[in-house]
Amino acid sequence: QITLKESGPTLVKPTQTLTLTCSVSGFSLTTGGVAVGWIRQPPGKALEWLAIIYWDDDRRYISSLANRLTITQDSSDNQVVLTMTNMDPADTATYYCAAMRYYYDDGHWREARFDPWGQGILVTVSS
Amino acid sequence: QSALTQPRSVSGSPGQSVTISCTGTSSDVGASNLVSWYQQHPGKAPKLIIFDVSKWPSGVPDRFSGSKSGNTASLTISALQADDEGDYYCCSYAGNYKWAFGGGTQVTVL
């Protein structure tokens, strides 16, 4: 059974750096065809994809926040860490990590989906 | 990458069907079959209900069905039940190994 759990501070001050950890169990982060993504949801608003790290350490970021985000993985601890610099009250949100699995068939991705998700962690940015 | 466009809300009576659209571009929804749908109840994490446009994960009833035409994907909920109330989000591969979610649709069972 695959499970993910987010951890980190629930309150940060403006301009500080946020560091969130996603602890993964049930699969290895270095197994082919897996990835872990971070998605956030401001209160009462929509989901927003932020970043993803693939099994081969390929990392991608949402363009609008690329200069503030860093995603890394620790294969020995099976954890994925997201850092976001220069936090602002507008970054107040529930942050989720989610597993992605997929495979390649004839040069095309197949069955890529975010499943399962962690429970989420509400991060409030306030002085 | 930009957020995909979904209607803000849809509603239906128990037993009826509702359809939620998810409109993107030829660079995301129109570019592949990597469209998935998620159901979210208040205070809960999203749950996968459809992937690869129209496939069901284990345990999801076939009252939920997905389709795609051009740059628009759709989720249909048939035989609407009270427990189907919640928010629904589409997600699509957006190219360059990136992903995008829709703005979400609130489903109300009248």
PDB file of C-alpha atoms in Angstrom:
ATOM      1  CA  GLN A   1       0.000   0.000   0.000  1.00  0.00           C
ATOM      2  CA  ILE A   2       1.369   3.393  -0.997  1.00  0.00           C
ATOM      3  CA  THR A   3       1.080   6.213   1.512  1.00  0.00           C
ATOM      4  CA  LEU A   4       2.412   9.747   1.592  1.00  0.00           C
ATOM      5  CA  LYS A   5       2.552  12.187   4.466  1.00  0.00           C
ATOM      6  CA  GLU A   6       3.492  15.841   4.462  1.00  0.00           C
ATOM      7  CA  SER A   7       5.347  17.469   7.336  1.00  0.00           C
ATOM      8  CA  GLY A   8       6.761  20.883   8.045  1.00  0.00           C
ATOM      9  CA  PRO A   9       5.902  24.177   9.687  1.00  0.00           C
ATOM     10  CA  THR A  10       2.304  25.310   9.757  1.00  0.00           C
ATOM     11  CA  LEU A  11       3.175  28.954  10.278  1.00  0.00           C
ATOM     12  CA  VAL A  12       5.891  30.924   8.529  1.00  0.00           C
ATOM     13  CA  LYS A  13       6.638  34.620   8.403  1.00  0.00           C
ATOM     14  CA  PRO A  14       6.708  36.672   5.216  1.00  0.00           C
ATOM     15  CA  THR A  15      10.067  36.514   3.395  1.00  0.00           C
ATOM     16  CA  GLN A  16      10.999  33.264   5.144  1.00  0.00           C
ATOM     17  CA  THR A  17      11.776  30.030   3.325  1.00  0.00           C
ATOM     18  CA  LEU A  18       9.312  27.147   3.610  1.00  0.00           C
ATOM     19  CA  THR A  19      10.620  23.600   3.713  1.00  0.00           C
ATOM     20  CA  LEU A  20       8.116  20.763   3.402  1.00  0.00           C
ATOM     21  CA  THR A  21       8.872  17.052   3.507  1.00  0.00           C
ATOM     22  CA  CYS A  22       6.861  14.289   1.902  1.00  0.00           C
ATOM     23  CA  SER A  23       7.529  10.889   3.461  1.00  0.00           C
ATOM     24  CA  VAL A  24       6.686   8.064   1.089  1.00  0.00           C
ATOM     25  CA  SER A  25       6.096   4.414   1.855  1.00  0.00           C
ATOM     26  CA  GLY A  26       5.091   1.531  -0.363  1.00  0.00           C
ATOM     27  CA  PHE A  27       7.383   2.264  -3.279  1.00  0.00           C
ATOM     28  CA  SER A  28      10.926   3.402  -3.947  1.00  0.00           C
ATOM     29  CA  LEU A  29      11.456   6.872  -5.350  1.00  0.00           C
ATOM     30  CA  THR A  30      14.067   5.477  -7.718  1.00  0.00           C
ATOM     31  CA  THR A  31      11.807   2.853  -9.277  1.00  0.00           C
ATOM     32  CA  GLY A  32      11.244   3.440 -12.947  1.00  0.00           C
ATOM     33  CA  GLY A  33       7.891   5.003 -13.787  1.00  0.00           C
ATOM     34  CA  VAL A  34       7.266   6.844 -10.542  1.00  0.00           C
ATOM     35  CA  ALA A  35       7.314  10.477  -9.487  1.00  0.00           C
ATOM     36  CA  VAL A  36       6.194  12.659  -6.610  1.00  0.00           C
ATOM     37  CA  GLY A  37       4.468  15.962  -7.149  1.00  0.00           C
ATOM     38  CA  TRP A  38       3.520  18.893  -4.959  1.00  0.00           C
ATOM     39  CA  ILE A  39       0.160  20.567  -5.376  1.00  0.00           C
ATOM     40  CA  ARG A  40      -1.250  23.404  -3.278  1.00  0.00           C
ATOM     41  CA  GLN A  41      -4.724  24.742  -2.587  1.00  0.00           C
ATOM     42  CA  PRO A  42      -5.345  28.191  -1.076  1.00  0.00           C
ATOM     43  CA  PRO A  43      -8.359  28.257   1.230  1.00  0.00           C
ATOM     44  CA  GLY A  44     -11.534  28.064  -0.832  1.00  0.00           C
ATOM     45  CA  LYS A  45      -9.621  27.994  -4.109  1.00  0.00           C
ATOM     46  CA  ALA A  46      -8.498  25.528  -6.736  1.00  0.00           C
ATOM     47  CA  LEU A  47      -5.662  23.053  -6.843  1.00  0.00           C
ATOM     48  CA  GLU A  48      -2.430  24.340  -8.332  1.00  0.00           C
ATOM     49  CA  TRP A  49       0.354  22.042  -9.494  1.00  0.00           C
ATOM     50  CA  LEU A  50       3.727  23.317  -8.234  1.00  0.00           C
ATOM     51  CA  ALA A  51       6.513  20.847  -8.910  1.00  0.00           C
ATOM     52  CA  ILE A  52       7.369  17.236  -9.651  1.00  0.00           C
ATOM     53  CA  ILE A  53      10.452  15.047  -9.338  1.00  0.00           C
ATOM     54  CA  TYR A  54      10.719  11.903 -11.433  1.00  0.00           C
ATOM     55  CA  TRP A  55      12.441   8.647 -10.572  1.00  0.00           C
ATOM     56  CA  ASP A  56      15.477   9.645 -12.614  1.00  0.00           C
ATOM     57  CA  ASP A  57      15.789  12.949 -10.679  1.00  0.00           C
ATOM     58  CA  ASP A  58      14.292  15.010 -13.493  1.00  0.00           C
ATOM     59  CA  ARG A  59      12.656  18.041 -11.854  1.00  0.00           C
ATOM     60  CA  ARG A  60      10.006  20.363 -13.222  1.00  0.00           C
ATOM     61  CA  TYR A  61       8.353  23.473 -11.832  1.00  0.00           C
ATOM     62  CA  ILE A  62       5.367  25.650 -12.545  1.00  0.00           C
ATOM     63  CA  SER A  63       6.745  28.500 -14.618  1.00  0.00           C
ATOM     64  CA  SER A  64       5.282  31.281 -12.468  1.00  0.00           C
ATOM     65  CA  LEU A  65       7.100  30.077  -9.328  1.00  0.00           C
ATOM     66  CA  ALA A  66      10.155  28.403 -10.804  1.00  0.00           C
ATOM     67  CA  ASN A  67      12.542  30.966  -9.317  1.00  0.00           C
ATOM     68  CA  ARG A  68      11.251  30.275  -5.793  1.00  0.00           C
ATOM     69  CA  LEU A  69      10.868  26.500  -5.790  1.00  0.00           C
ATOM     70  CA  THR A  70      13.306  23.639  -5.350  1.00  0.00           C
ATOM     71  CA  ILE A  71      12.319  19.970  -5.215  1.00  0.00           C
ATOM     72  CA  THR A  72      14.737  17.258  -4.163  1.00  0.00           C
ATOM     73  CA  GLN A  73      14.557  13.639  -3.170  1.00  0.00           C
ATOM     74  CA  ASP A  74      16.397  11.590  -0.580  1.00  0.00           C
ATOM     75  CA  SER A  75      16.272   8.016  -1.815  1.00  0.00           C
ATOM     76  CA  SER A  76      17.780   6.618   1.381  1.00  0.00           C
ATOM     77  CA  ASP A  77      14.948   8.058   3.490  1.00  0.00           C
ATOM     78  CA  ASN A  78      12.378   7.830   0.667  1.00  0.00           C
ATOM     79  CA  GLN A  79      11.465  11.471   1.133  1.00  0.00           C
ATOM     80  CA  VAL A  80      10.794  14.354  -1.200  1.00  0.00           C
ATOM     81  CA  VAL A  81      11.501  17.882  -0.033  1.00  0.00           C
ATOM     82  CA  LEU A  82      10.015  21.078  -1.443  1.00  0.00           C
ATOM     83  CA  THR A  83      11.467  24.449  -0.560  1.00  0.00           C
ATOM     84  CA  MET A  84       9.803  27.730  -1.399  1.00  0.00           C
ATOM     85  CA  THR A  85      11.667  30.951  -0.795  1.00  0.00           C
ATOM     86  CA  ASN A  86      10.409  34.442  -0.009  1.00  0.00           C
ATOM     87  CA  MET A  87       7.053  33.330   1.364  1.00  0.00           C
ATOM     88  CA  ASP A  88       4.141  35.741   1.075  1.00  0.00           C
ATOM     89  CA  PRO A  89       0.659  35.726   2.647  1.00  0.00           C
ATOM     90  CA  ALA A  90      -0.652  34.802  -0.814  1.00  0.00           C
ATOM     91  CA  ASP A  91       1.202  31.487  -0.413  1.00  0.00           C
ATOM     92  CA  THR A  92      -1.092  30.503   2.440  1.00  0.00           C
ATOM     93  CA  ALA A  93      -2.503  27.162   1.347  1.00  0.00           C
ATOM     94  CA  THR A  94      -2.829  23.479   2.019  1.00  0.00           C
ATOM     95  CA  TYR A  95       0.160  21.790   0.429  1.00  0.00           C
ATOM     96  CA  TYR A  96      -0.260  18.227  -0.815  1.00  0.00           C
ATOM     97  CA  CYS A  97       2.231  15.730  -2.110  1.00  0.00           C
ATOM     98  CA  ALA A  98       1.014  12.985  -4.400  1.00  0.00           C
ATOM     99  CA  ALA A  99       2.518   9.927  -6.050  1.00  0.00           C
ATOM    100  CA  MET A 100       2.517   9.547  -9.789  1.00  0.00           C
ATOM    101  CA  ARG A 101       2.869   6.284 -11.652  1.00  0.00           C
ATOM    102  CA  TYR A 102       3.093   5.828 -15.394  1.00  0.00           C
ATOM    103  CA  TYR A 103       4.689   3.715 -18.073  1.00  0.00           C
ATOM    104  CA  TYR A 104       5.906   4.153 -21.603  1.00  0.00           C
ATOM    105  CA  ASP A 105       4.343   2.383 -24.542  1.00  0.00           C
ATOM    106  CA  ASP A 106       5.581   2.950 -28.055  1.00  0.00           C
ATOM    107  CA  GLY A 107       7.163   6.251 -27.054  1.00  0.00           C
ATOM    108  CA  HIS A 108       4.050   7.598 -25.321  1.00  0.00           C
ATOM    109  CA  TRP A 109       3.255   8.077 -21.652  1.00  0.00           C
ATOM    110  CA  ARG A 110       0.417   5.933 -20.383  1.00  0.00           C
ATOM    111  CA  GLU A 111      -1.685   5.970 -17.235  1.00  0.00           C
ATOM    112  CA  ALA A 112       0.084   8.894 -15.555  1.00  0.00           C
ATOM    113  CA  ARG A 113      -1.988  10.002 -12.616  1.00  0.00           C
ATOM    114  CA  PHE A 114      -1.617  11.515  -9.144  1.00  0.00           C
ATOM    115  CA  ASP A 115      -2.609   8.699  -6.823  1.00  0.00           C
ATOM    116  CA  PRO A 116      -2.586   8.507  -3.879  1.00  0.00           C
ATOM    117  CA  TRP A 117      -2.322  11.871  -2.169  1.00  0.00           C
ATOM    118  CA  GLY A 118      -1.073  12.788   1.240  1.00  0.00           C
ATOM    119  CA  GLN A 119      -3.446  14.276   3.770  1.00  0.00           C
ATOM    120  CA  GLY A 120      -2.083  17.765   3.159  1.00  0.00           C
ATOM    121  CA  ILE A 121      -0.586  20.349   5.472  1.00  0.00           C
ATOM    122  CA  LEU A 122      -2.020  23.829   5.937  1.00  0.00           C
ATOM    123  CA  VAL A 123       0.707  26.447   5.839  1.00  0.00           C
ATOM    124  CA  THR A 124      -0.172  29.947   6.952  1.00  0.00           C
ATOM    125  CA  VAL A 125       2.053  32.880   6.068  1.00  0.00           C
ATOM    126  CA  SER A 126       1.669  35.667   8.579  1.00  0.00           C
ATOM    127  CA  SER A 127       3.802  37.956  10.652  1.00  0.00           C
TER     128      SER A 127
ATOM    129  CA  GLN B   1       1.263  26.386 -18.403  1.00  0.00           C
ATOM    130  CA  SER B   2      -2.186  27.813 -17.577  1.00  0.00           C
ATOM    131  CA  ALA B   3      -5.032  26.477 -15.528  1.00  0.00           C
ATOM    132  CA  LEU B   4      -7.573  24.486 -17.449  1.00  0.00           C
ATOM    133  CA  THR B   5     -11.089  25.944 -17.682  1.00  0.00           C
ATOM    134  CA  GLN B   6     -13.951  24.285 -15.844  1.00  0.00           C
ATOM    135  CA  PRO B   7     -17.447  25.559 -15.054  1.00  0.00           C
ATOM    136  CA  ARG B   8     -17.671  26.918 -11.529  1.00  0.00           C
ATOM    137  CA  SER B   9     -20.646  24.778 -10.610  1.00  0.00           C
ATOM    138  CA  VAL B  10     -23.101  22.219 -11.877  1.00  0.00           C
ATOM    139  CA  SER B  11     -26.110  20.729 -10.178  1.00  0.00           C
ATOM    140  CA  GLY B  12     -28.574  17.928 -10.596  1.00  0.00           C
ATOM    141  CA  SER B  13     -31.212  15.948  -8.785  1.00  0.00           C
ATOM    142  CA  PRO B  14     -30.589  12.468  -7.415  1.00  0.00           C
ATOM    143  CA  GLY B  15     -30.647   9.945 -10.239  1.00  0.00           C
ATOM    144  CA  GLN B  16     -29.880  12.495 -12.925  1.00  0.00           C
ATOM    145  CA  SER B  17     -26.629  12.929 -14.829  1.00  0.00           C
ATOM    146  CA  VAL B  18     -24.303  15.906 -14.837  1.00  0.00           C
ATOM    147  CA  THR B  19     -21.357  16.634 -17.093  1.00  0.00           C
ATOM    148  CA  ILE B  20     -18.322  18.746 -16.268  1.00  0.00           C
ATOM    149  CA  SER B  21     -16.137  20.120 -19.028  1.00  0.00           C
ATOM    150  CA  CYS B  22     -12.422  20.804 -18.869  1.00  0.00           C
ATOM    151  CA  THR B  23     -11.123  22.996 -21.663  1.00  0.00           C
ATOM    152  CA  GLY B  24      -7.468  23.405 -22.429  1.00  0.00           C
ATOM    153  CA  THR B  25      -5.390  23.865 -25.536  1.00  0.00           C
ATOM    154  CA  SER B  26      -3.644  21.796 -28.166  1.00  0.00           C
ATOM    155  CA  SER B  27      -0.589  21.913 -25.897  1.00  0.00           C
ATOM    156  CA  ASP B  28      -2.223  20.165 -22.965  1.00  0.00           C
ATOM    157  CA  VAL B  29      -5.657  18.495 -23.089  1.00  0.00           C
ATOM    158  CA  GLY B  30      -5.550  18.202 -26.854  1.00  0.00           C
ATOM    159  CA  ALA B  31      -2.009  16.855 -26.939  1.00  0.00           C
ATOM    160  CA  SER B  32      -2.395  13.515 -25.178  1.00  0.00           C
ATOM    161  CA  ASN B  33      -4.701  11.174 -23.313  1.00  0.00           C
ATOM    162  CA  LEU B  34      -3.064  12.043 -19.997  1.00  0.00           C
ATOM    163  CA  VAL B  35      -6.196  13.615 -18.531  1.00  0.00           C
ATOM    164  CA  SER B  36      -7.314  12.639 -15.059  1.00  0.00           C
ATOM    165  CA  TRP B  37     -10.137  13.686 -12.755  1.00  0.00           C
ATOM    166  CA  TYR B  38     -10.213  14.085  -8.994  1.00  0.00           C
ATOM    167  CA  GLN B  39     -13.036  14.299  -6.492  1.00  0.00           C
ATOM    168  CA  GLN B  40     -12.572  16.353  -3.347  1.00  0.00           C
ATOM    169  CA  HIS B  41     -14.886  16.443  -0.381  1.00  0.00           C
ATOM    170  CA  PRO B  42     -14.636  19.353   2.087  1.00  0.00           C
ATOM    171  CA  GLY B  43     -11.572  19.133   4.266  1.00  0.00           C
ATOM    172  CA  LYS B  44     -10.268  16.041   2.467  1.00  0.00           C
ATOM    173  CA  ALA B  45      -7.483  15.338   0.038  1.00  0.00           C
ATOM    174  CA  PRO B  46      -8.414  14.866  -3.619  1.00  0.00           C
ATOM    175  CA  LYS B  47      -9.181  11.351  -4.778  1.00  0.00           C
ATOM    176  CA  LEU B  48      -8.491   9.995  -8.253  1.00  0.00           C
ATOM    177  CA  ILE B  49     -11.644   8.918 -10.083  1.00  0.00           C
ATOM    178  CA  ILE B  50     -10.624   8.825 -13.773  1.00  0.00           C
ATOM    179  CA  PHE B  51      -7.254   8.617 -15.537  1.00  0.00           C
ATOM    180  CA  ASP B  52      -6.107   8.326 -19.135  1.00  0.00           C
ATOM    181  CA  VAL B  53      -9.287  10.237 -20.138  1.00  0.00           C
ATOM    182  CA  SER B  54     -11.650   7.346 -19.436  1.00  0.00           C
ATOM    183  CA  LYS B  55     -10.099   4.654 -17.231  1.00  0.00           C
ATOM    184  CA  TRP B  56     -11.304   3.845 -13.720  1.00  0.00           C
ATOM    185  CA  PRO B  57      -9.042   3.189 -10.747  1.00  0.00           C
ATOM    186  CA  SER B  58      -9.973   0.185  -8.705  1.00  0.00           C
ATOM    187  CA  GLY B  59     -13.003   0.829  -6.519  1.00  0.00           C
ATOM    188  CA  VAL B  60     -14.449   3.760  -8.450  1.00  0.00           C
ATOM    189  CA  PRO B  61     -17.994   3.076  -9.685  1.00  0.00           C
ATOM    190  CA  ASP B  62     -18.678   3.209 -13.408  1.00  0.00           C
ATOM    191  CA  ARG B  63     -21.242   5.942 -12.775  1.00  0.00           C
ATOM    192  CA  PHE B  64     -18.234   8.172 -13.334  1.00  0.00           C
ATOM    193  CA  SER B  65     -17.144   8.271 -16.954  1.00  0.00           C
ATOM    194  CA  GLY B  66     -14.701  10.354 -18.917  1.00  0.00           C
ATOM    195  CA  SER B  67     -14.281  11.375 -22.528  1.00  0.00           C
ATOM    196  CA  LYS B  68     -12.365  13.846 -24.646  1.00  0.00           C
ATOM    197  CA  SER B  69     -12.918  15.692 -27.890  1.00  0.00           C
ATOM    198  CA  GLY B  70     -10.224  17.963 -29.205  1.00  0.00           C
ATOM    199  CA  ASN B  71      -9.072  20.315 -26.477  1.00  0.00           C
ATOM    200  CA  THR B  72     -11.968  19.565 -24.131  1.00  0.00           C
ATOM    201  CA  ALA B  73     -12.266  16.667 -21.729  1.00  0.00           C
ATOM    202  CA  SER B  74     -15.478  15.826 -19.924  1.00  0.00           C
ATOM    203  CA  LEU B  75     -16.520  13.985 -16.791  1.00  0.00           C
ATOM    204  CA  THR B  76     -20.053  12.621 -16.565  1.00  0.00           C
ATOM    205  CA  ILE B  77     -21.582  11.516 -13.303  1.00  0.00           C
ATOM    206  CA  SER B  78     -24.612   9.290 -13.914  1.00  0.00           C
ATOM    207  CA  ALA B  79     -27.291   8.320 -11.422  1.00  0.00           C
ATOM    208  CA  LEU B  80     -26.284  11.192  -9.180  1.00  0.00           C
ATOM    209  CA  GLN B  81     -26.102  10.419  -5.475  1.00  0.00           C
ATOM    210  CA  ALA B  82     -25.899  12.671  -2.433  1.00  0.00           C
ATOM    211  CA  ASP B  83     -22.338  11.529  -1.759  1.00  0.00           C
ATOM    212  CA  ASP B  84     -21.271  12.833  -5.170  1.00  0.00           C
ATOM    213  CA  GLU B  85     -21.484  16.391  -3.839  1.00  0.00           C
ATOM    214  CA  GLY B  86     -18.081  18.005  -3.744  1.00  0.00           C
ATOM    215  CA  ASP B  87     -15.486  19.619  -5.918  1.00  0.00           C
ATOM    216  CA  TYR B  88     -14.113  18.036  -9.064  1.00  0.00           C
ATOM    217  CA  TYR B  89     -10.830  18.863 -10.740  1.00  0.00           C
ATOM    218  CA  CYS B  90      -9.372  17.860 -14.062  1.00  0.00           C
ATOM    219  CA  CYS B  91      -5.649  17.516 -14.566  1.00  0.00           C
ATOM    220  CA  SER B  92      -3.698  17.293 -17.798  1.00  0.00           C
ATOM    221  CA  TYR B  93      -0.167  16.778 -18.945  1.00  0.00           C
ATOM    222  CA  ALA B  94       0.986  20.201 -20.111  1.00  0.00           C
ATOM    223  CA  GLY B  95       4.105  19.243 -22.001  1.00  0.00           C
ATOM    224  CA  ASN B  96       7.743  19.376 -20.982  1.00  0.00           C
ATOM    225  CA  TYR B  97       7.027  16.948 -18.107  1.00  0.00           C
ATOM    226  CA  LYS B  98       4.759  19.504 -16.426  1.00  0.00           C
ATOM    227  CA  TRP B  99       1.153  19.270 -15.298  1.00  0.00           C
ATOM    228  CA  ALA B 100      -1.843  21.584 -14.925  1.00  0.00           C
ATOM    229  CA  PHE B 101      -5.094  21.430 -12.996  1.00  0.00           C
ATOM    230  CA  GLY B 102      -8.445  22.905 -13.818  1.00  0.00           C
ATOM    231  CA  GLY B 103     -10.114  25.618 -11.775  1.00  0.00           C
ATOM    232  CA  GLY B 104     -12.478  23.130 -10.186  1.00  0.00           C
ATOM    233  CA  THR B 105     -16.227  22.544 -10.399  1.00  0.00           C
ATOM    234  CA  GLN B 106     -18.576  22.359  -7.451  1.00  0.00           C
ATOM    235  CA  VAL B 107     -21.207  19.658  -7.876  1.00  0.00           C
ATOM    236  CA  THR B 108     -24.435  20.160  -5.970  1.00  0.00           C
ATOM    237  CA  VAL B 109     -27.059  17.448  -5.580  1.00  0.00           C
ATOM    238  CA  LEU B 110     -30.401  19.196  -5.322  1.00  0.00           C
TER     239      LEU B 110
END
